[in-house]
CSV table of C-alpha atoms and ligand atoms in Angstrom, one decimal:
chain,number,residue,atom,x,y,z
X,1,MET,CA,55.5,37.1,207.6
X,2,LYS,CA,59.3,37.2,206.8
X,3,ASP,CA,60.4,38.6,203.5
X,4,LEU,CA,61.8,36.0,201.4
X,5,LEU,CA,64.4,35.8,198.0
X,6,LEU,CA,64.7,32.9,196.2
X,7,ARG,CA,68.0,33.4,194.8
X,8,GLY,CA,69.0,32.7,191.3
X,9,GLY,CA,66.7,30.1,190.3
X,10,ARG,CA,65.7,29.2,187.6
X,11,VAL,CA,62.2,30.2,186.7
X,12,ALA,CA,59.9,28.0,184.8
X,13,ASP,CA,56.2,29.9,184.9
X,14,PRO,CA,54.6,28.1,182.2
X,15,ALA,CA,51.1,30.6,182.1
X,16,SER,CA,53.4,33.4,180.8
X,17,GLY,CA,56.2,30.9,179.1
X,18,LEU,CA,59.3,32.2,181.3
X,19,ASP,CA,61.8,29.9,181.5
X,20,ALA,CA,64.8,31.9,182.8
X,21,VAL,CA,67.4,32.6,186.0
X,22,ARG,CA,65.9,34.8,188.0
X,23,ASP,CA,66.0,36.3,191.5
X,24,VAL,CA,62.1,36.4,193.3
X,25,LEU,CA,61.3,38.1,195.8
X,26,LEU,CA,58.2,37.3,198.1
X,27,ARG,CA,56.8,39.5,200.3
X,28,GLU,CA,53.6,39.7,202.3
X,29,GLY,CA,51.5,37.1,200.6
X,30,LYS,CA,52.2,38.2,197.2
X,31,VAL,CA,55.1,38.0,194.3
X,32,ALA,CA,56.6,41.4,195.2
X,33,ALA,CA,59.4,41.4,192.3
X,34,MET,CA,61.4,38.7,190.0
X,35,GLU,CA,64.4,39.9,188.2
X,36,ILE,CA,67.7,39.2,186.7
X,37,PRO,CA,70.4,37.7,189.4
X,38,GLY,CA,72.0,40.4,191.5
X,39,GLN,CA,69.0,43.4,190.6
X,40,ILE,CA,66.9,42.9,194.0
X,41,GLN,CA,68.1,45.0,196.8
X,42,ALA,CA,66.2,42.8,199.7
X,43,PRO,CA,68.4,43.0,202.7
X,44,ASP,CA,66.3,42.2,205.8
X,45,ALA,CA,64.9,38.8,203.4
X,46,GLU,CA,65.2,35.3,204.6
X,47,VAL,CA,67.4,33.7,201.5
X,48,PHE,CA,67.2,30.8,200.0
X,49,ASN,CA,69.8,29.7,197.6
X,50,ALA,CA,68.0,28.2,195.0
X,51,LYS,CA,70.8,27.8,192.4
X,52,GLY,CA,70.1,24.8,190.3
X,53,LEU,CA,67.2,24.2,191.1
X,54,ILE,CA,63.7,24.9,189.2
X,55,VAL,CA,61.5,27.9,190.8
X,56,ALA,CA,57.7,26.9,189.5
X,57,PRO,CA,54.1,28.2,190.7
X,58,GLY,CA,52.6,25.6,193.5
X,59,LEU,CA,51.4,22.7,192.2
X,60,VAL,CA,47.4,22.7,191.7
X,61,ASP,CA,45.4,19.7,192.7
X,62,ILE,CA,41.8,19.8,191.3
X,63,HIS,CA,40.9,16.3,192.5
X,64,VAL,CA,41.5,15.3,195.7
X,65,HIS,CA,39.6,13.3,198.9
X,66,LEU,CA,40.9,15.2,202.4
X,67,ARG,CA,38.0,12.6,204.0
X,68,GLU,CA,37.0,15.9,206.8
X,69,PRO,CA,34.0,16.2,207.9
X,70,GLY,CA,33.5,12.9,209.4
X,71,GLN,CA,36.5,10.8,208.5
X,72,ALA,CA,39.5,12.1,210.4
X,73,TYR,CA,41.1,9.0,211.1
X,74,LYS,CA,41.9,8.0,207.5
X,75,GLU,CA,42.4,12.4,206.8
X,76,THR,CA,42.4,15.5,207.9
X,77,ILE,CA,41.6,18.9,206.4
X,78,ALA,CA,45.6,19.7,208.1
X,79,SER,CA,46.9,16.5,207.1
X,80,GLY,CA,46.0,16.2,203.2
X,81,THR,CA,46.8,19.3,203.2
X,82,ALA,CA,50.4,18.5,204.9
X,83,ALA,CA,51.0,16.0,202.3
X,84,ALA,CA,50.1,18.4,199.3
X,85,ALA,CA,53.0,20.8,200.5
X,86,ALA,CA,55.3,17.7,200.9
X,87,GLY,CA,54.7,17.0,197.0
X,88,GLY,CA,54.8,21.0,196.2
X,89,PHE,CA,51.0,21.8,195.7
X,90,THR,CA,49.8,24.7,196.9
X,91,SER,CA,46.2,24.3,195.7
X,92,VAL,CA,44.3,21.7,196.1
X,93,CYS,CA,39.8,21.0,195.1
X,94,ALA,CA,38.9,19.1,197.4
X,95,MET,CA,35.9,16.4,196.6
X,96,PRO,CA,32.4,16.1,198.5
X,97,ASN,CA,32.0,12.8,199.0
X,98,THR,CA,32.8,13.1,203.2
X,99,ILE,CA,30.5,12.5,205.8
X,100,PRO,CA,28.0,14.7,205.6
X,101,VAL,CA,28.5,15.1,201.9
X,102,ASN,CA,29.9,18.5,201.0
X,103,ASP,CA,26.2,19.9,199.6
X,104,SER,CA,25.5,23.1,201.5
X,105,PRO,CA,27.2,26.3,201.9
X,106,GLU,CA,27.9,26.1,205.6
X,107,ILE,CA,30.4,22.6,205.0
X,108,THR,CA,31.7,24.4,202.2
X,109,ARG,CA,32.8,27.5,204.1
X,110,TRP,CA,33.8,25.7,207.6
X,111,MET,CA,36.2,23.6,204.5
X,112,GLN,CA,38.1,26.5,204.0
X,113,ALA,CA,37.6,27.9,207.8
X,114,PRO,CA,41.4,29.1,209.2
X,115,ASP,CA,40.7,26.6,212.6
X,116,ARG,CA,41.1,23.9,209.6
X,117,GLY,CA,44.8,24.4,209.6
X,118,ALA,CA,45.7,23.8,206.1
X,119,SER,CA,49.1,24.0,204.3
X,120,ALA,CA,47.7,24.7,201.3
X,121,ARG,CA,44.8,26.4,199.9
X,122,VAL,CA,41.5,24.6,199.7
X,123,PHE,CA,38.7,25.2,196.8
X,124,PRO,CA,35.9,22.7,197.9
X,125,ILE,CA,33.9,21.2,195.1
X,126,ALA,CA,30.6,20.7,196.0
X,127,ALA,CA,27.6,17.9,195.4
X,128,ALA,CA,25.8,18.2,192.4
X,129,THR,CA,23.3,16.4,194.0
X,130,LEU,CA,22.0,16.7,197.3
X,131,GLY,CA,23.5,13.5,199.3
X,132,SER,CA,24.9,12.9,195.9
X,133,MET,CA,21.5,10.7,195.2
X,134,GLY,CA,21.7,11.8,191.9
X,135,GLU,CA,18.1,12.8,192.6
X,136,ALA,CA,18.1,16.8,193.7
X,137,LEU,CA,20.0,19.0,192.6
X,138,THR,CA,21.8,21.1,195.2
X,139,ASN,CA,22.2,25.2,194.9
X,140,TYR,CA,24.4,25.8,192.5
X,141,SER,CA,24.6,30.0,193.3
X,142,ALA,CA,24.4,29.6,196.9
X,143,LEU,CA,27.6,26.8,196.9
X,144,LYS,CA,29.4,29.2,194.6
X,145,ASP,CA,29.2,31.9,196.7
X,146,ALA,CA,30.2,30.1,199.6
X,147,GLY,CA,33.6,29.4,197.8
X,148,ALA,CA,33.2,26.4,195.8
X,149,VAL,CA,34.4,25.7,192.0
X,150,ALA,CA,33.0,23.7,191.1
X,151,VAL,CA,30.0,20.6,191.4
X,152,THR,CA,30.2,17.0,191.3
X,153,ASP,CA,28.7,13.5,192.7
X,154,ASP,CA,32.5,11.9,192.9
X,155,GLY,CA,33.0,8.9,193.9
X,156,LYS,CA,29.9,7.9,191.7
X,157,PRO,CA,28.3,9.1,188.7
X,158,ILE,CA,25.6,11.8,187.8
X,159,LEU,CA,23.9,9.0,186.1
X,160,GLY,CA,20.2,9.9,184.5
X,161,ASP,CA,20.0,11.4,181.9
X,162,GLY,CA,17.7,14.1,182.8
X,163,ILE,CA,19.2,15.2,185.8
X,164,MET,CA,22.5,15.0,184.5
X,165,LEU,CA,21.0,17.3,181.6
X,166,GLU,CA,19.7,20.0,184.3
X,167,ALA,CA,23.1,19.9,186.6
X,168,LEU,CA,24.8,21.2,183.4
X,169,ARG,CA,22.3,23.7,182.6
X,170,SER,CA,22.2,25.2,186.6
X,171,ALA,CA,25.9,25.1,186.0
X,172,ALA,CA,26.2,26.7,183.0
X,173,LYS,CA,23.9,29.8,184.5
X,174,VAL,CA,26.3,30.6,187.5
X,175,GLY,CA,29.1,29.6,185.7
X,176,LEU,CA,30.2,25.9,187.1
X,177,PRO,CA,31.6,23.2,185.2
X,178,VAL,CA,30.1,19.8,186.3
X,179,ILE,CA,33.4,17.1,186.6
X,180,GLN,CA,31.8,13.5,186.0
X,181,HIS,CA,33.0,10.8,187.4
X,182,ALA,CA,32.4,8.7,184.5
X,183,GLU,CA,30.9,5.5,185.5
X,184,ASP,CA,28.1,3.3,184.3
X,185,THR,CA,27.2,1.7,187.5
X,186,ARG,CA,24.8,-1.0,185.6
X,187,LEU,CA,28.0,-2.7,184.4
X,188,THR,CA,30.2,-2.4,187.0
X,189,GLY,CA,28.1,-3.6,190.3
X,190,GLY,CA,30.3,-6.2,192.0
X,191,CYS,CA,33.5,-5.0,190.1
X,192,SER,CA,36.6,-4.6,191.7
X,193,MET,CA,39.1,-4.2,188.7
X,194,ASN,CA,39.8,-3.7,185.1
X,195,ALA,CA,38.2,-6.5,182.4
X,196,GLY,CA,40.1,-8.6,180.8
X,197,ALA,CA,42.1,-11.6,180.8
X,198,LEU,CA,43.3,-11.0,184.2
X,199,ALA,CA,40.2,-10.3,185.9
X,200,PHE,CA,39.2,-13.8,184.8
X,201,ARG,CA,43.0,-15.4,186.0
X,202,LEU,CA,42.4,-13.9,189.3
X,203,GLY,CA,38.6,-14.3,189.7
X,204,LEU,CA,37.4,-11.3,190.5
X,205,ARG,CA,34.7,-9.3,188.0
X,206,GLY,CA,35.6,-6.7,185.9
X,207,MET,CA,35.1,-3.2,184.7
X,208,PRO,CA,34.3,-3.4,181.3
X,209,VAL,CA,36.0,-0.1,179.4
X,210,GLU,CA,32.8,0.9,177.7
X,211,ALA,CA,31.1,1.9,181.5
X,212,GLU,CA,33.7,4.5,181.3
X,213,SER,CA,33.6,5.9,177.7
X,214,GLY,CA,29.2,5.3,177.4
X,215,LEU,CA,29.1,7.7,180.1
X,216,VAL,CA,31.3,10.0,178.7
X,217,GLU,CA,29.4,9.7,175.2
X,218,ARG,CA,26.2,10.4,176.8
X,219,ASP,CA,27.6,13.5,178.6
X,220,LEU,CA,28.6,14.7,175.9
X,221,SER,CA,25.7,14.5,173.8
X,222,LEU,CA,23.9,16.2,177.0
X,223,LEU,CA,26.3,18.8,176.8
X,224,LYS,CA,25.7,19.8,172.8
X,225,LYS,CA,22.7,20.7,174.1
X,226,VAL,CA,23.3,23.6,176.9
X,227,LYS,CA,24.7,26.8,176.1
X,228,GLY,CA,27.5,27.8,178.3
X,229,GLY,CA,28.0,25.0,180.0
X,230,HIS,CA,31.2,23.4,180.5
X,231,LEU,CA,31.9,19.3,181.5
X,232,HIS,CA,34.8,18.4,183.2
X,233,VAL,CA,35.8,14.8,183.2
X,234,ALA,CA,37.0,13.7,186.2
X,235,HIS,CA,40.3,10.8,185.6
X,236,LEU,CA,39.5,9.6,182.5
X,237,SER,CA,41.7,6.2,181.7
X,238,THR,CA,40.4,4.8,178.7
X,239,LYS,CA,41.4,5.2,175.3
X,240,LYS,CA,37.9,4.9,173.8
X,241,ALA,CA,36.6,8.1,176.8
X,242,LEU,CA,39.8,9.7,175.4
X,243,ASP,CA,38.9,9.9,171.7
X,244,ALA,CA,35.8,10.8,172.4
X,245,VAL,CA,36.8,13.8,174.6
X,246,ARG,CA,39.1,14.6,171.9
X,247,ALA,CA,36.3,14.4,169.2
X,248,ALA,CA,34.5,16.4,171.2
X,249,ARG,CA,37.1,19.5,171.7
X,250,LYS,CA,37.7,19.3,167.9
X,251,SER,CA,33.9,20.1,167.7
X,252,GLY,CA,33.9,23.0,169.8
X,253,LEU,CA,32.2,22.2,172.7
X,254,HIS,CA,33.7,23.5,176.4
X,255,VAL,CA,35.1,19.5,178.1
X,256,THR,CA,38.3,19.3,179.7
X,257,CYS,CA,39.6,16.5,181.4
X,258,GLU,CA,41.8,15.2,183.6
X,259,VAL,CA,44.1,11.9,184.2
X,260,THR,CA,45.3,10.3,187.6
X,261,PRO,CA,49.9,9.7,187.6
X,262,HIS,CA,48.6,5.7,188.8
X,263,HIS,CA,46.6,6.1,185.4
X,264,PHE,CA,49.8,7.0,183.0
X,265,ALA,CA,52.4,5.2,185.7
X,266,LEU,CA,50.8,1.7,186.2
X,267,THR,CA,48.4,-1.2,184.1
X,268,GLU,CA,46.6,-3.9,186.2
X,269,GLU,CA,49.3,-5.8,186.0
X,270,ARG,CA,50.7,-4.1,189.6
X,271,ILE,CA,47.8,-5.5,191.0
X,272,GLY,CA,49.6,-8.8,191.2
X,273,LEU,CA,49.0,-11.7,193.8
X,274,TYR,CA,45.8,-9.0,195.0
X,275,ASP,CA,47.4,-6.0,196.2
X,276,THR,CA,44.6,-3.7,197.7
X,277,ASN,CA,47.1,-0.7,197.1
X,278,ALA,CA,46.7,-1.3,193.4
X,279,LYS,CA,42.8,-1.3,193.8
X,280,MET,CA,41.1,2.2,192.9
X,281,ASN,CA,38.5,3.4,190.9
X,282,PRO,CA,38.4,4.1,187.8
X,283,PRO,CA,40.8,0.7,187.9
X,284,LEU,CA,44.3,0.8,186.8
X,285,ARG,CA,43.4,-0.3,182.8
X,286,ALA,CA,45.3,-1.9,180.1
X,287,GLU,CA,48.7,-1.1,178.9
X,288,ALA,CA,47.2,0.3,175.6
X,289,ASP,CA,45.1,2.5,177.6
X,290,ARG,CA,48.0,3.7,179.9
X,291,ALA,CA,49.9,4.6,176.7
X,292,ALA,CA,46.7,6.6,175.3
X,293,MET,CA,46.7,8.3,178.2
X,294,ILE,CA,50.8,9.3,178.1
X,295,GLU,CA,49.6,10.3,174.1
X,296,GLY,CA,46.3,12.5,175.7
X,297,LEU,CA,49.3,14.0,177.8
X,298,LEU,CA,51.7,14.6,175.1
X,299,ASP,CA,49.7,15.9,172.4
X,300,GLY,CA,47.4,18.4,174.6
X,301,THR,CA,44.1,16.5,174.4
X,302,ILE,CA,44.5,15.7,178.8
X,303,ASP,CA,43.7,19.3,180.3
X,304,ALA,CA,45.7,18.1,183.9
X,305,ILE,CA,47.1,15.7,186.5
X,306,ALA,CA,45.1,14.8,189.1
X,307,THR,CA,46.2,12.4,192.0
X,308,ASP,CA,42.4,11.7,193.3
X,309,HIS,CA,44.3,11.2,196.6
X,310,ALA,CA,42.0,9.0,198.3
X,311,PRO,CA,43.5,8.1,201.7
X,312,HIS,CA,42.1,4.7,203.6
X,313,ALA,CA,43.4,3.5,206.7
X,314,ALA,CA,45.2,0.8,206.8
X,315,HIS,CA,42.6,-1.9,208.2
X,316,GLU,CA,40.1,-1.1,205.6
X,317,LYS,CA,43.4,-2.3,202.3
X,318,GLU,CA,44.1,-5.1,204.8
X,319,GLN,CA,40.8,-7.3,203.4
X,320,GLU,CA,40.0,-9.3,200.6
X,321,PHE,CA,40.6,-7.5,197.5
X,322,ASP,CA,36.5,-7.6,196.5
X,323,ARG,CA,36.3,-5.8,199.8
X,324,ALA,CA,38.7,-3.5,199.9
X,325,PRO,CA,37.2,0.1,199.6
X,326,ASN,CA,39.2,1.7,196.0
X,327,GLY,CA,41.7,4.6,196.5
X,328,ILE,CA,44.9,5.5,196.6
X,329,THR,CA,47.2,8.4,198.1
X,330,GLY,CA,48.8,10.5,195.2
X,331,LEU,CA,50.0,13.9,196.8
X,332,GLU,CA,53.5,13.1,197.6
X,333,THR,CA,54.4,11.4,194.4
X,334,ALA,CA,52.9,13.3,191.6
X,335,LEU,CA,55.8,15.7,190.8
X,336,GLY,CA,58.3,13.0,190.6
X,337,LEU,CA,55.8,10.3,188.0
X,338,ALA,CA,55.2,13.0,186.2
X,339,ILE,CA,59.2,14.2,185.7
X,340,SER,CA,60.5,10.7,185.3
X,341,LEU,CA,57.6,9.1,182.7
X,342,LEU,CA,56.6,12.3,181.0
X,343,HIS,CA,60.1,14.4,181.2
X,344,VAL,CA,62.8,11.6,181.7
X,345,GLN,CA,60.7,9.1,179.7
X,346,HIS,CA,58.9,10.5,177.0
X,347,LYS,CA,61.3,13.8,176.2
X,348,MET,CA,58.0,16.1,177.4
X,349,PRO,CA,59.8,19.8,178.0
X,350,LEU,CA,60.3,20.6,181.8
X,351,PRO,CA,57.6,23.5,181.2
X,352,ALA,CA,55.3,21.7,179.2
X,353,VAL,CA,55.0,18.9,182.8
X,354,LEU,CA,54.3,21.6,185.2
X,355,ALA,CA,52.1,23.3,183.0
X,356,LEU,CA,49.8,20.0,183.3
X,357,LEU,CA,50.5,20.7,187.1
X,358,SER,CA,49.8,23.9,187.8
X,359,SER,CA,48.5,26.5,185.0
X,360,ARG,CA,46.8,24.4,182.9
X,361,PRO,CA,44.3,22.8,186.0
X,362,ALA,CA,43.9,26.1,187.4
X,363,ARG,CA,42.5,27.4,184.4
X,364,ALA,CA,40.5,24.0,183.8
X,365,LEU,CA,38.3,25.1,187.2
X,366,GLY,CA,39.0,28.7,186.6
X,367,LEU,CA,41.0,29.6,190.0
X,368,THR,CA,42.0,32.5,189.4
X,369,GLY,CA,45.4,33.9,190.4
X,370,ARG,CA,47.1,30.2,191.1
X,371,GLY,CA,49.3,28.4,189.0
X,372,ALA,CA,51.0,31.2,188.0
X,373,LEU,CA,54.2,33.0,188.9
X,374,THR,CA,54.2,36.1,187.7
X,375,VAL,CA,54.9,39.8,189.9
X,376,GLY,CA,51.6,40.4,191.6
X,377,SER,CA,50.2,36.6,191.6
X,378,ALA,CA,49.5,34.8,195.2
X,379,ALA,CA,53.5,33.7,196.3
X,380,ASP,CA,53.0,30.0,195.9
X,381,VAL,CA,56.3,28.6,194.8
X,382,LEU,CA,57.4,25.4,194.6
X,383,VAL,CA,61.1,24.7,194.4
X,384,PHE,CA,62.5,21.9,193.0
X,385,GLU,CA,65.8,19.6,191.9
X,386,PRO,CA,64.7,18.3,188.8
X,387,ALA,CA,67.6,16.0,188.2
X,388,GLU,CA,67.4,14.5,191.9
X,389,ARG,CA,66.9,10.5,191.9
X,390,TRP,CA,64.8,9.6,194.9
X,391,VAL,CA,63.3,6.7,196.5
X,392,PHE,CA,59.2,7.3,197.9
X,393,HIS,CA,58.6,5.6,201.3
X,394,ALA,CA,55.4,5.7,202.2
X,395,ALA,CA,56.2,5.2,206.0
X,396,ASP,CA,57.3,9.2,205.4
X,397,SER,CA,54.5,10.7,204.1
X,398,ARG,CA,52.8,13.7,206.1
X,399,SER,CA,49.8,11.7,204.9
X,400,ARG,CA,48.0,9.7,208.0
X,401,SER,CA,47.1,7.0,205.3
X,402,LYS,CA,49.7,5.6,203.5
X,403,ASN,CA,48.1,3.1,201.4
X,404,THR,CA,50.0,3.7,197.8
X,405,PRO,CA,51.0,1.3,195.2
X,406,PHE,CA,54.7,3.4,194.9
X,407,ASP,CA,56.0,2.4,197.9
X,408,GLY,CA,60.0,2.2,197.2
X,409,THR,CA,59.4,3.4,194.3
X,410,GLU,CA,62.3,5.0,192.9
X,411,MET,CA,61.3,8.5,190.5
X,412,GLN,CA,63.4,11.6,189.9
X,413,GLY,CA,62.5,15.3,191.0
X,414,ARG,CA,62.3,15.7,194.0
X,415,VAL,CA,60.5,19.0,196.1
X,416,ARG,CA,63.1,21.6,198.2
X,417,LEU,CA,60.3,24.5,199.1
X,418,THR,CA,56.8,24.8,199.1
X,419,VAL,CA,55.6,28.2,199.7
X,420,GLY,CA,51.9,28.9,200.4
X,421,ASP,CA,50.7,32.4,200.3
X,422,GLY,CA,53.7,33.3,200.9
X,423,ARG,CA,54.5,31.1,204.3
X,424,VAL,CA,56.9,28.0,204.0
X,425,VAL,CA,55.0,25.6,204.1
X,426,PHE,CA,57.3,22.0,203.4
X,427,ARG,CA,60.7,22.7,203.4
X,428,ALA,CA,63.1,18.9,202.7
X,429,PRO,CA,65.3,18.1,205.6
X,430,ARG,CA,68.6,17.7,204.2
Y,501,LIG,O1,39.3,5.2,193.8
Y,501,LIG,C1,38.6,5.8,194.3
Y,501,LIG,N1,39.0,6.7,195.5
Y,501,LIG,N2,37.1,6.2,193.4
Y,501,LIG,C2,36.7,7.4,193.1
Y,501,LIG,O2,35.9,7.5,192.9
Y,501,LIG,C3,36.1,7.5,195.1
Y,501,LIG,C4,37.7,7.7,195.9
Y,501,LIG,C5,37.3,7.9,197.3
Y,501,LIG,O3,36.6,8.7,198.1
Y,501,LIG,O4,38.4,6.6,198.3
Y,502,LIG,ZN1,35.9,9.7,191.0
């Protein structure tokens, strides 16, 4: 592997607080040196001119669906991580709702094997219960030994009080977070969007806000009983659930949460005339909930932006709205949307935006050595042009699936170069 010298960029490392112009030398998969411009002697290194660009830690997405094993027609680990690299992500946490469900150390190891051809580091999240059936716990210590960084039944909730309490207790014993897909499915059967006037008008059954907040409140009351327990709430979408997390955090509970770009960028109005590329779970909500997500990002209550990248084939999305599967792709639009909404529109400083996409998600799931850019850390680097406005075209996506509501959307902040473990995994076509 050739040395790579990133010359003259503005290094923004939210983990250390560094925000200054530096040369950065990447050698043998590590950040070897970081100095004021002109100081590093590396005559044999390939030079990348980063003048006017931001050099940041490679982004960390703690919620993606890579569809392998079992549904390679939607996505593979190779194609999904290629999309990740194009979006600036060098680490992704892969959800277990594959076919079969990743509830074993064997599948957990298989997903990380070099043969998968990944362009980003894959951290598996294993199923919390066997087959994600919500009945019997998987073996958390064996899954952790195999590389799992958390447990969840994402796609479905861990619904029963007893099994959720057991999951929190067993996970605490081995130091893993339990990630909850907070949806009380007793209230959402047959629903395909947010509950409210719009659902009524469209003639669709709606998921009430309380289906999310009720389960979050239940989980927080269980968490109180578990010494050392850590609950992470996936794709939070409602003000009511966010308020519950905020209060619990103040009372000292170890609860973290994430929000997706679509839940802070869009509302249910985006469904328009039954556009299935605006259908996901949790659904797009009303404006007051979207505004609350922005608020939670600005005030620090929300720990991470996570995409919930959920590829589906065109023939699956081209169905009646209530029959189409839930989910949208998100890896290539997350950075642009975060910069456009949070930095440009709401004046959040760029390092704070980057923290939500790197250091803070890495910390939330304990991904040591990721989401930081310091001498000695993994050579996971994102170089991007913060001011460039560009239009995302789904047809250009590296993902096997194109199910996104952001096709044709203009955004600000464009990836130029992504380096994962010292290897160039994406270079923008010029
Ligand atoms: O929109 C979603 N898609 N929500 C989920 O919970 C699952 C995911 C998927 O796997 O497609
Ligand atoms: Zn989910």
